[in-house]
PDB file of N, CA and C in Angstrom:
ATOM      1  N   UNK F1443    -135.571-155.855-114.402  1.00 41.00           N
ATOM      2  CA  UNK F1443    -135.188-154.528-113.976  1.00 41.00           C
ATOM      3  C   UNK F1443    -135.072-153.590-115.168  1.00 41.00           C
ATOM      4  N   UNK F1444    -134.871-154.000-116.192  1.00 52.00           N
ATOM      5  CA  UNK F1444    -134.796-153.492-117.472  1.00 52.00           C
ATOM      6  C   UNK F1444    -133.320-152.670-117.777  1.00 52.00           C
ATOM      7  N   UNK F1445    -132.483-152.576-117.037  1.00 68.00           N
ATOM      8  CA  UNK F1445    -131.137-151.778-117.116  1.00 68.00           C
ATOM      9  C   UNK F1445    -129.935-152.879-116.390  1.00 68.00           C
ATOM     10  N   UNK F1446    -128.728-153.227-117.133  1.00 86.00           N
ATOM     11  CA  UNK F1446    -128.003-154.342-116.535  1.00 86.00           C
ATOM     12  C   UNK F1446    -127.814-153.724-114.512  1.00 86.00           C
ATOM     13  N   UNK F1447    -127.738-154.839-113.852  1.00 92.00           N
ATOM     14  CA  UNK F1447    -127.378-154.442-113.007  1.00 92.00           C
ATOM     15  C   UNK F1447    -125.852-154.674-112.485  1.00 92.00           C
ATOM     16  N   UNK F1448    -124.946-155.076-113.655  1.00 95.00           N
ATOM     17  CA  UNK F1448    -124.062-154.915-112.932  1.00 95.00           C
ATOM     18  C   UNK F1448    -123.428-153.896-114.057  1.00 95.00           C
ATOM     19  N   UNK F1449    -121.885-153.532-113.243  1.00 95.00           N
ATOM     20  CA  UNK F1449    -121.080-152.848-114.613  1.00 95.00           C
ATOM     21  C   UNK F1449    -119.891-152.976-113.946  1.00 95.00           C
ATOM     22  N   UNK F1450    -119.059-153.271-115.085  1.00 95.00           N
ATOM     23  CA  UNK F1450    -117.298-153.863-114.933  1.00 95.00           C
ATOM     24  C   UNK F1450    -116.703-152.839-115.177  1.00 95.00           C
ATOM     25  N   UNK F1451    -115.791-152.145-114.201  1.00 95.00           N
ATOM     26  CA  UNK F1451    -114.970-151.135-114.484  1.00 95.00           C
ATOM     27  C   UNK F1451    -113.773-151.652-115.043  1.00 95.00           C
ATOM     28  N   UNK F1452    -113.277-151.673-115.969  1.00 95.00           N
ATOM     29  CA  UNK F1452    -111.959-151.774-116.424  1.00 95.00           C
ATOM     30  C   UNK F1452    -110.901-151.200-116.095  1.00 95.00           C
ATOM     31  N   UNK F1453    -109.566-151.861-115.993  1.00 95.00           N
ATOM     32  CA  UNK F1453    -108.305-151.458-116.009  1.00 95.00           C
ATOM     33  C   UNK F1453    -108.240-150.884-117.003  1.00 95.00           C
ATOM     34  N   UNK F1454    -107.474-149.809-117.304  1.00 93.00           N
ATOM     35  CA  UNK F1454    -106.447-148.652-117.943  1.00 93.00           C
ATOM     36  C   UNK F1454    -108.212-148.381-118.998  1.00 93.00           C
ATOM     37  N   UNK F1455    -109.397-147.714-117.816  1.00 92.00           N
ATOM     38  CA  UNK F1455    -110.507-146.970-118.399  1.00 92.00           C
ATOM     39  C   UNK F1455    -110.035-145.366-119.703  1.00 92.00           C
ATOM     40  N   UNK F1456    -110.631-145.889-120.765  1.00 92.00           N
ATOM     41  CA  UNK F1456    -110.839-144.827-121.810  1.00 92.00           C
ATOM     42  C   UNK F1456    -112.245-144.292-121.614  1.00 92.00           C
ATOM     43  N   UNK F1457    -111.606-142.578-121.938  1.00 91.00           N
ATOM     44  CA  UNK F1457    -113.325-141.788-122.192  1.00 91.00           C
ATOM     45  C   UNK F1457    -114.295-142.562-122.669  1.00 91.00           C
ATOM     46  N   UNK F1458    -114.312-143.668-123.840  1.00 94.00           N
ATOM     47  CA  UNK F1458    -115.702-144.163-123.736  1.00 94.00           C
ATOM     48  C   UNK F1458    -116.026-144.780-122.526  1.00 94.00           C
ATOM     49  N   UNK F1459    -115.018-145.364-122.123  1.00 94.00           N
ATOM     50  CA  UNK F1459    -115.541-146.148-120.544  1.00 94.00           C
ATOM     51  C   UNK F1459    -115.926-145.495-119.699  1.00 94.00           C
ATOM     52  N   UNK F1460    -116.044-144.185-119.133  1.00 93.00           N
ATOM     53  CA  UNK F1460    -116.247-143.238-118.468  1.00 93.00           C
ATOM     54  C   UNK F1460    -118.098-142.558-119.023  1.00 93.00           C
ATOM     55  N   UNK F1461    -117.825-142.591-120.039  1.00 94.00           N
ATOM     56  CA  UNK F1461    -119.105-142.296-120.600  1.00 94.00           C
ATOM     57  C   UNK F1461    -120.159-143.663-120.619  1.00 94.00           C
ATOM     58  N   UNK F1462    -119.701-144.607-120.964  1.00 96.00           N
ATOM     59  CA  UNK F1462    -120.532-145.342-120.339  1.00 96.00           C
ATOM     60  C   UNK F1462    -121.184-145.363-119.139  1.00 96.00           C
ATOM     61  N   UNK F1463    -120.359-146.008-118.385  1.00 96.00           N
ATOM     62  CA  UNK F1463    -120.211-145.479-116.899  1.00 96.00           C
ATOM     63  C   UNK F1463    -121.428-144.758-116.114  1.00 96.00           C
ATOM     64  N   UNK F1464    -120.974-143.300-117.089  1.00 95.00           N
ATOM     65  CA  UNK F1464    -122.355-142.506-116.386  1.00 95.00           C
ATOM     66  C   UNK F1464    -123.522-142.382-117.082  1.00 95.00           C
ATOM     67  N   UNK F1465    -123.466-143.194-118.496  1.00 96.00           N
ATOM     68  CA  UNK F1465    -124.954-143.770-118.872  1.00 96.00           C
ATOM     69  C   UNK F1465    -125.407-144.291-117.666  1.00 96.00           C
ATOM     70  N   UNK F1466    -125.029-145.791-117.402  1.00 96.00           N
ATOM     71  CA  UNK F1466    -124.998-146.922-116.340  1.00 96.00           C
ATOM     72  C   UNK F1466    -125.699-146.119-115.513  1.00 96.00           C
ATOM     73  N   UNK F1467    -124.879-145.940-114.511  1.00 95.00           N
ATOM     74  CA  UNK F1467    -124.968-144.973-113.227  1.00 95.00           C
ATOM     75  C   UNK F1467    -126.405-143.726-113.313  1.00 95.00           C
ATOM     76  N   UNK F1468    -126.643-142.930-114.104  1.00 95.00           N
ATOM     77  CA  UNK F1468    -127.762-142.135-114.272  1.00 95.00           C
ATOM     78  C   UNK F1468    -129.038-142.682-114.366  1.00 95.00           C
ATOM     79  N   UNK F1469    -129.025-144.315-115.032  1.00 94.00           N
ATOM     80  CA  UNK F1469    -130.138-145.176-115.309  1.00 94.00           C
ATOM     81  C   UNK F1469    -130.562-145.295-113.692  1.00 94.00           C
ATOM     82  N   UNK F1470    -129.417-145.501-112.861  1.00 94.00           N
ATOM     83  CA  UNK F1470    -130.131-145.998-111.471  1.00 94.00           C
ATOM     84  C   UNK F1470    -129.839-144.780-110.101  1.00 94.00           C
ATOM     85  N   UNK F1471    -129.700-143.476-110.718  1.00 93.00           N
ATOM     86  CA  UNK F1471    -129.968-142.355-110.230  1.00 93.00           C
ATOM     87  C   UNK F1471    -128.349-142.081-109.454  1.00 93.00           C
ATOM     88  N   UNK F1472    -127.517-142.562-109.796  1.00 94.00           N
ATOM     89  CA  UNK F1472    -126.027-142.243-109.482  1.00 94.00           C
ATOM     90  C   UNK F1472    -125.585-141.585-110.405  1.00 94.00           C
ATOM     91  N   UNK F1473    -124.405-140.967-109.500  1.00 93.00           N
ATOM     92  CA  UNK F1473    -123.156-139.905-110.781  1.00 93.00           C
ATOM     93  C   UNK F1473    -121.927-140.439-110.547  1.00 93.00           C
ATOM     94  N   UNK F1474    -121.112-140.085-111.107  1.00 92.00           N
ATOM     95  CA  UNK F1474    -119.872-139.919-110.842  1.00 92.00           C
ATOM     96  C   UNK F1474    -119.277-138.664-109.851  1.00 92.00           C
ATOM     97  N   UNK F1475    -118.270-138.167-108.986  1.00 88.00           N
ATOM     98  CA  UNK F1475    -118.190-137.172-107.844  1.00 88.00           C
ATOM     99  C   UNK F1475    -117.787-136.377-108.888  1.00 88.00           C
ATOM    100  N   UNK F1476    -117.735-135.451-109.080  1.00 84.00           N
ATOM    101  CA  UNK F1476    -116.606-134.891-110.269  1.00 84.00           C
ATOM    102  C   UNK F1476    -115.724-134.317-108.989  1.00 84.00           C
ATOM    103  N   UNK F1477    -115.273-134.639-108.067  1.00 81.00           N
ATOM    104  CA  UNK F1477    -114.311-133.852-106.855  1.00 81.00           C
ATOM    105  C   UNK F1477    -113.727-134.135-106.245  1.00 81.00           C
ATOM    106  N   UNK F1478    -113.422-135.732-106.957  1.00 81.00           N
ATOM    107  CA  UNK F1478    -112.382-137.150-106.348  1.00 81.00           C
ATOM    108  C   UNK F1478    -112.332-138.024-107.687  1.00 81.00           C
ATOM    109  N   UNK F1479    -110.664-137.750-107.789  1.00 78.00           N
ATOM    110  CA  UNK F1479    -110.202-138.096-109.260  1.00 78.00           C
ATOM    111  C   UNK F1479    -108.821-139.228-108.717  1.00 78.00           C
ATOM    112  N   UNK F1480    -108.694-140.429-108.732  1.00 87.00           N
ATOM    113  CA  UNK F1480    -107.101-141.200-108.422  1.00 87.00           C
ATOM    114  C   UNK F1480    -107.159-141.805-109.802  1.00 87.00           C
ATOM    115  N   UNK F1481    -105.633-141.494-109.664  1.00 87.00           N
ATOM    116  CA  UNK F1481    -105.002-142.620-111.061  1.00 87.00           C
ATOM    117  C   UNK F1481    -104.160-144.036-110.100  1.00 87.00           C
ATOM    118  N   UNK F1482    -104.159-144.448-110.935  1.00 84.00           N
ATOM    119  CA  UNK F1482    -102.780-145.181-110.260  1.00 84.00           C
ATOM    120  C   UNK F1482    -102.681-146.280-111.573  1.00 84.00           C
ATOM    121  N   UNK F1483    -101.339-147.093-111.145  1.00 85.00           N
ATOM    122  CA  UNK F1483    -100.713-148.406-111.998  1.00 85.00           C
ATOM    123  C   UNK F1483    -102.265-148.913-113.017  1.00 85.00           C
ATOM    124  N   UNK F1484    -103.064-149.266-112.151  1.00 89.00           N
ATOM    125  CA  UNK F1484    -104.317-150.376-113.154  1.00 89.00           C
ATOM    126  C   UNK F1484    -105.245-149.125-113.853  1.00 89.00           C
ATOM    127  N   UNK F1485    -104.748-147.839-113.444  1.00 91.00           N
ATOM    128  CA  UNK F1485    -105.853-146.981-114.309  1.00 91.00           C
ATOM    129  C   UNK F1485    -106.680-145.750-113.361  1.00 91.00           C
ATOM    130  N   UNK F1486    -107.815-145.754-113.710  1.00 90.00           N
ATOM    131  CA  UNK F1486    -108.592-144.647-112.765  1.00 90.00           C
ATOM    132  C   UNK F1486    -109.201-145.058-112.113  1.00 90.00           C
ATOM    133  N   UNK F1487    -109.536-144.783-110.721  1.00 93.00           N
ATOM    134  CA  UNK F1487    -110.721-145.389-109.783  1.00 93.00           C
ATOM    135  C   UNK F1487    -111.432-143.705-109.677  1.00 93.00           C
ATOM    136  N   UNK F1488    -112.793-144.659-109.714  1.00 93.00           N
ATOM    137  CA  UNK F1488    -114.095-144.017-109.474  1.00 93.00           C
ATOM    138  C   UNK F1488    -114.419-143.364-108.350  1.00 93.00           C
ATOM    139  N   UNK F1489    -115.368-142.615-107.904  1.00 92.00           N
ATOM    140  CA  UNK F1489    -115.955-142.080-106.817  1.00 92.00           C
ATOM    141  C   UNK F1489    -116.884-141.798-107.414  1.00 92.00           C
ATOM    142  N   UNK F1490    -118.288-142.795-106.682  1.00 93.00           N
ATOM    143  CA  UNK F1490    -120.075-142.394-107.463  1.00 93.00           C
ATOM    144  C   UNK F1490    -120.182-142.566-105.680  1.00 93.00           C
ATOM    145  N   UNK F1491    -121.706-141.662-106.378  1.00 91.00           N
ATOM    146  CA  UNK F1491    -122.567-141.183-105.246  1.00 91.00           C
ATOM    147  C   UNK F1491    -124.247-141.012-106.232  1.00 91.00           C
ATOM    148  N   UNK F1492    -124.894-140.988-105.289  1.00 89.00           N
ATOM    149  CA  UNK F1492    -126.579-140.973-105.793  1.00 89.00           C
ATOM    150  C   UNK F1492    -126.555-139.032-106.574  1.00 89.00           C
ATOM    151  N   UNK F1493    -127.254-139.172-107.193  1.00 89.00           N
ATOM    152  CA  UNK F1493    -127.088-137.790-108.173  1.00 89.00           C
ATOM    153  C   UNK F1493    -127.770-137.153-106.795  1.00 89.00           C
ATOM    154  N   UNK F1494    -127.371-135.612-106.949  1.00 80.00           N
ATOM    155  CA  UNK F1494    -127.184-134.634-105.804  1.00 80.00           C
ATOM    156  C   UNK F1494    -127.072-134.437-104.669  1.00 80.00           C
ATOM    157  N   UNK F1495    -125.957-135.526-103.943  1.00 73.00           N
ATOM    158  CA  UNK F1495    -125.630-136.091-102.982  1.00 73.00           C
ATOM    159  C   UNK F1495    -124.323-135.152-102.758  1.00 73.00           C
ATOM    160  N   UNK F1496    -124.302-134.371-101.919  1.00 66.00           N
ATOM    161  CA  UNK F1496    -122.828-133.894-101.448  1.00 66.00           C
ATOM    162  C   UNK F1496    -122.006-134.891 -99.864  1.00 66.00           C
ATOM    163  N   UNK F1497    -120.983-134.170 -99.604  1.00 59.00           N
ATOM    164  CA  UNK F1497    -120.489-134.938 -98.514  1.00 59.00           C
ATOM    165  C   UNK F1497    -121.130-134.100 -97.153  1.00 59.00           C
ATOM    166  N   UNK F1498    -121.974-132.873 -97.823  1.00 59.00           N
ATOM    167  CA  UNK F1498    -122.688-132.481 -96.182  1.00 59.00           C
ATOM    168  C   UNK F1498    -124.016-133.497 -96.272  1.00 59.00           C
ATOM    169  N   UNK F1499    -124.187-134.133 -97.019  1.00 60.00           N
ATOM    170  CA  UNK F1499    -125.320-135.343 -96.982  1.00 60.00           C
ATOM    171  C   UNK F1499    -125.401-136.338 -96.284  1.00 60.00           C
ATOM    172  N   UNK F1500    -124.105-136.830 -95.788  1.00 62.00           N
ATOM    173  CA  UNK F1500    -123.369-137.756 -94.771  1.00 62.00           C
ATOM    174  C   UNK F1500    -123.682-139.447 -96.060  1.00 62.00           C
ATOM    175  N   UNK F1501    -123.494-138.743 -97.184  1.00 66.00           N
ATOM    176  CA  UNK F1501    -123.278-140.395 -98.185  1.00 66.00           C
ATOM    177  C   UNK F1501    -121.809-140.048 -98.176  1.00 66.00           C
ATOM    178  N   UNK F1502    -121.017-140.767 -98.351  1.00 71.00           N
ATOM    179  CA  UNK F1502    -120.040-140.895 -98.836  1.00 71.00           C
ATOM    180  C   UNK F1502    -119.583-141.391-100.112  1.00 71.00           C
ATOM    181  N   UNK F1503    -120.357-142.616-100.741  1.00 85.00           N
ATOM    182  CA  UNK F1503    -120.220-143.114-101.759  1.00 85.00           C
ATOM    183  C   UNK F1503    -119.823-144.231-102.171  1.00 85.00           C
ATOM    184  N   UNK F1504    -119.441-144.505-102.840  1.00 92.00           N
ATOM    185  CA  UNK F1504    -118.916-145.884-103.872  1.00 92.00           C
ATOM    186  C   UNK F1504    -117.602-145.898-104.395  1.00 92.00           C
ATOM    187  N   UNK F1505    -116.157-146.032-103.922  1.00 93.00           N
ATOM    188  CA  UNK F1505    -115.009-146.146-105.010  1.00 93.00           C
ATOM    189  C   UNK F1505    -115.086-147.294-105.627  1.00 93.00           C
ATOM    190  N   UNK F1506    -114.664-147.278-106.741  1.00 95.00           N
ATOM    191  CA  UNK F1506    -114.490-148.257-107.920  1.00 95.00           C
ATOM    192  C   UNK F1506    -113.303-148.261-108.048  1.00 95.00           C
ATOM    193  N   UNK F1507    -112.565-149.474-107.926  1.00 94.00           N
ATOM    194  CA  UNK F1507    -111.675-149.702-108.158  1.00 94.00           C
ATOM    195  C   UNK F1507    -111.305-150.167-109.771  1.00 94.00           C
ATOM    196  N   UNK F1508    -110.109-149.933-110.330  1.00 94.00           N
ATOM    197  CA  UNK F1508    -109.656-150.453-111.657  1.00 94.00           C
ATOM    198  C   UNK F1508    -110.020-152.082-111.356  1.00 94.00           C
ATOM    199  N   UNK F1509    -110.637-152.739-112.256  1.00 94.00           N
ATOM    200  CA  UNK F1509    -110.673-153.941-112.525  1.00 94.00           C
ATOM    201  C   UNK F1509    -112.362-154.584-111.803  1.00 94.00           C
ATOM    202  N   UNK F1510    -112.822-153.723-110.759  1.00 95.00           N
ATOM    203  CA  UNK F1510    -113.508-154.274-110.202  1.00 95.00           C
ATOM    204  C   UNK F1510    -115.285-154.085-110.532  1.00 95.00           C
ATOM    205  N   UNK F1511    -116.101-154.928-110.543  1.00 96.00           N
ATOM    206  CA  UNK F1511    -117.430-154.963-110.817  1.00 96.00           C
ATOM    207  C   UNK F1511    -118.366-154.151-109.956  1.00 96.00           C
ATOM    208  N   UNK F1512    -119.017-153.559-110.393  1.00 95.00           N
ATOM    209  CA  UNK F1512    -120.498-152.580-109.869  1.00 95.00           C
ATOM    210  C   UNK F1512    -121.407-153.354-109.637  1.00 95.00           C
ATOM    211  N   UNK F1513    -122.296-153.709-108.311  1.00 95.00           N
ATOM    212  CA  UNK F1513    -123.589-154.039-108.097  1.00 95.00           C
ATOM    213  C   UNK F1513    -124.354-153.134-107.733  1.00 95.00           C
ATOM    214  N   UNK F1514    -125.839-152.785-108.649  1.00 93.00           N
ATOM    215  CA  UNK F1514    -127.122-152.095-108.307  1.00 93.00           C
ATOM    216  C   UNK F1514    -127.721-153.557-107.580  1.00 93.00           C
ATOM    217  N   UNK F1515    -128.490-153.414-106.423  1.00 89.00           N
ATOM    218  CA  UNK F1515    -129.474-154.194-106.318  1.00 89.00           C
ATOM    219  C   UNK F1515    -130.684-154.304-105.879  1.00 89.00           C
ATOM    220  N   UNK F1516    -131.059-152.717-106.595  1.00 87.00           N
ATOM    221  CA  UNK F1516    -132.197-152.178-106.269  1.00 87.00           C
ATOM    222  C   UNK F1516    -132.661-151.195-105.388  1.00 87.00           C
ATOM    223  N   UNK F1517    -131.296-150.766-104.759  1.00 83.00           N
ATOM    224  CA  UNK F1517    -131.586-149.561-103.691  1.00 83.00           C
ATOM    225  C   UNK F1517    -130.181-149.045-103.376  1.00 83.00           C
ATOM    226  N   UNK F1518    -128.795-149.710-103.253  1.00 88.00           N
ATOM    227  CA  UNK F1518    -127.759-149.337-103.348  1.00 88.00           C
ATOM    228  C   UNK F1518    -126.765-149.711-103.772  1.00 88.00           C
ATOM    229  N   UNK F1519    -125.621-149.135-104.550  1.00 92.00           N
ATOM    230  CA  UNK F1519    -124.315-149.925-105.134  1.00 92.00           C
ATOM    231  C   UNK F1519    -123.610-150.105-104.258  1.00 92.00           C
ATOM    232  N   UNK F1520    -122.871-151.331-105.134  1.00 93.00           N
ATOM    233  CA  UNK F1520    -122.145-152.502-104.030  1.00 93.00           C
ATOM    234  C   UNK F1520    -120.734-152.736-104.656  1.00 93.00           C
ATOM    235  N   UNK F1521    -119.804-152.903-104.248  1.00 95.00           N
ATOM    236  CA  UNK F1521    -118.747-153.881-105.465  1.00 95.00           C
ATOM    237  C   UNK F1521    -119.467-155.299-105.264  1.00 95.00           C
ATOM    238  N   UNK F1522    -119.024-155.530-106.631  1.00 92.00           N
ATOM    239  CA  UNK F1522    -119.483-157.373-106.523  1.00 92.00           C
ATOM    240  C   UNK F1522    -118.419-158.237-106.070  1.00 92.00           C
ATOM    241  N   UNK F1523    -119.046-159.185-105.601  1.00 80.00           N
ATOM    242  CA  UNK F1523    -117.997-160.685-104.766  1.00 80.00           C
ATOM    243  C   UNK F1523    -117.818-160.845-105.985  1.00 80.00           C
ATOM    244  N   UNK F1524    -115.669-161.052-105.261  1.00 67.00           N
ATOM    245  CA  UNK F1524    -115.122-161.257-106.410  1.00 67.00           C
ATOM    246  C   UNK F1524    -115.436-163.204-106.455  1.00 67.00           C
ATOM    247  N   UNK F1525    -115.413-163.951-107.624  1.00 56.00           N
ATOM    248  CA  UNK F1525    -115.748-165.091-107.984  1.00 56.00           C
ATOM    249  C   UNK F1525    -114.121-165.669-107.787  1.00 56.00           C
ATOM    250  N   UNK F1526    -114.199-166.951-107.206  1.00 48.00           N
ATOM    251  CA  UNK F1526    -113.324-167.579-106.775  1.00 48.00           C
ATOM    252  C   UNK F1526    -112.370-167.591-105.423  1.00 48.00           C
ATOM    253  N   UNK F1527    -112.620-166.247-104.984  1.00 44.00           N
ATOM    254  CA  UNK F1527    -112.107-165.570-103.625  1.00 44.00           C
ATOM    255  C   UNK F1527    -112.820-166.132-102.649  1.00 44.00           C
ATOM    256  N   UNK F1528    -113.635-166.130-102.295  1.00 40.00           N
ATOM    257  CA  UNK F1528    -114.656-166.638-101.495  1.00 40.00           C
ATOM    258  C   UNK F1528    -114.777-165.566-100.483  1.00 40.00           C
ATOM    259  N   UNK F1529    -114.318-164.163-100.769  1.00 39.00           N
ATOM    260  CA  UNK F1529    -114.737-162.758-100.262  1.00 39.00           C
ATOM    261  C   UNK F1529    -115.637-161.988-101.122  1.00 39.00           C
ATOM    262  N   UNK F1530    -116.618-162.301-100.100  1.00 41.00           N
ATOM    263  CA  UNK F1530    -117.763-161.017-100.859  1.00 41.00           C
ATOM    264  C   UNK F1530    -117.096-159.548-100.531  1.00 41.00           C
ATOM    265  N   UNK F1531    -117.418-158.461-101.856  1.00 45.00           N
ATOM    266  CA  UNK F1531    -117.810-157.279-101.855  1.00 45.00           C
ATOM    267  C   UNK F1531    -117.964-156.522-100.285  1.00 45.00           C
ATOM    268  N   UNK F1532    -117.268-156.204 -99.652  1.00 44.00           N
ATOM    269  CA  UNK F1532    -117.886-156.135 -98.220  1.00 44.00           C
ATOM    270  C   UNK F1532    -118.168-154.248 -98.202  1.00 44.00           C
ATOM    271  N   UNK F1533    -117.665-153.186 -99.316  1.00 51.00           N
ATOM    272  CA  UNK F1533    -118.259-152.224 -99.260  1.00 51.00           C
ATOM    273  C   UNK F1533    -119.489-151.775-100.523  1.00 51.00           C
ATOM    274  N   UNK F1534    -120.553-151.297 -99.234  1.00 51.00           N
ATOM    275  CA  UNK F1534    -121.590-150.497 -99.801  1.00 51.00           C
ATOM    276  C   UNK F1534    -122.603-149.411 -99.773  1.00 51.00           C
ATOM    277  N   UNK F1535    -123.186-148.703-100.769  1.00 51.00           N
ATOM    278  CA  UNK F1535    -124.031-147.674 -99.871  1.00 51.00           C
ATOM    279  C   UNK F1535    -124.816-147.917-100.916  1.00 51.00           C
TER     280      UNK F1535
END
């Protein structure tokens, strides 16, 4: 595929992590929302969507949770199954 397909959002995310992020994300034609911002205890969660995607588009998007992994898999992001849970990822677009 030539670009990782996954990406690990970290707990208590720093601006470089954010900038990463939307390296990541731009490689496979996603943004970040800039128009849905949460903090909480583990840090910042995300809101991506496909680059020029509004909510009159009927996408809604991708939250990222603090701690949790990004799947591209070639057509839409996923969270990844967490390992050892034996619960897959069950949201995606």
């Amino acid at each position: 595929m030539g670009i990782e397909s996954t990406y690990a959002w970290p707990r208590g995310a720093t601006p470089s992590d954010m900038v990463r992020l939307e390296a990541w994300l731009a490689g496979h034609g996603w943004e970040v929302d800039p128009t849905v911002y949460m903090a909480g205890a583990g840090g910042a969660a995300v809101q991506v969507r496909r680059i020029g995607a509004g909510w009159a588009d009927g996408e809604a998007g991708l939250l990222i949770l603090p701690a949790e992994t990004v799947e591209w898999d070639g057509s839409r992001m996923r969270i990844a199954s967490t390992a050892g849970q034996g619960t897959p990822g069950a949201r995606s677009r």
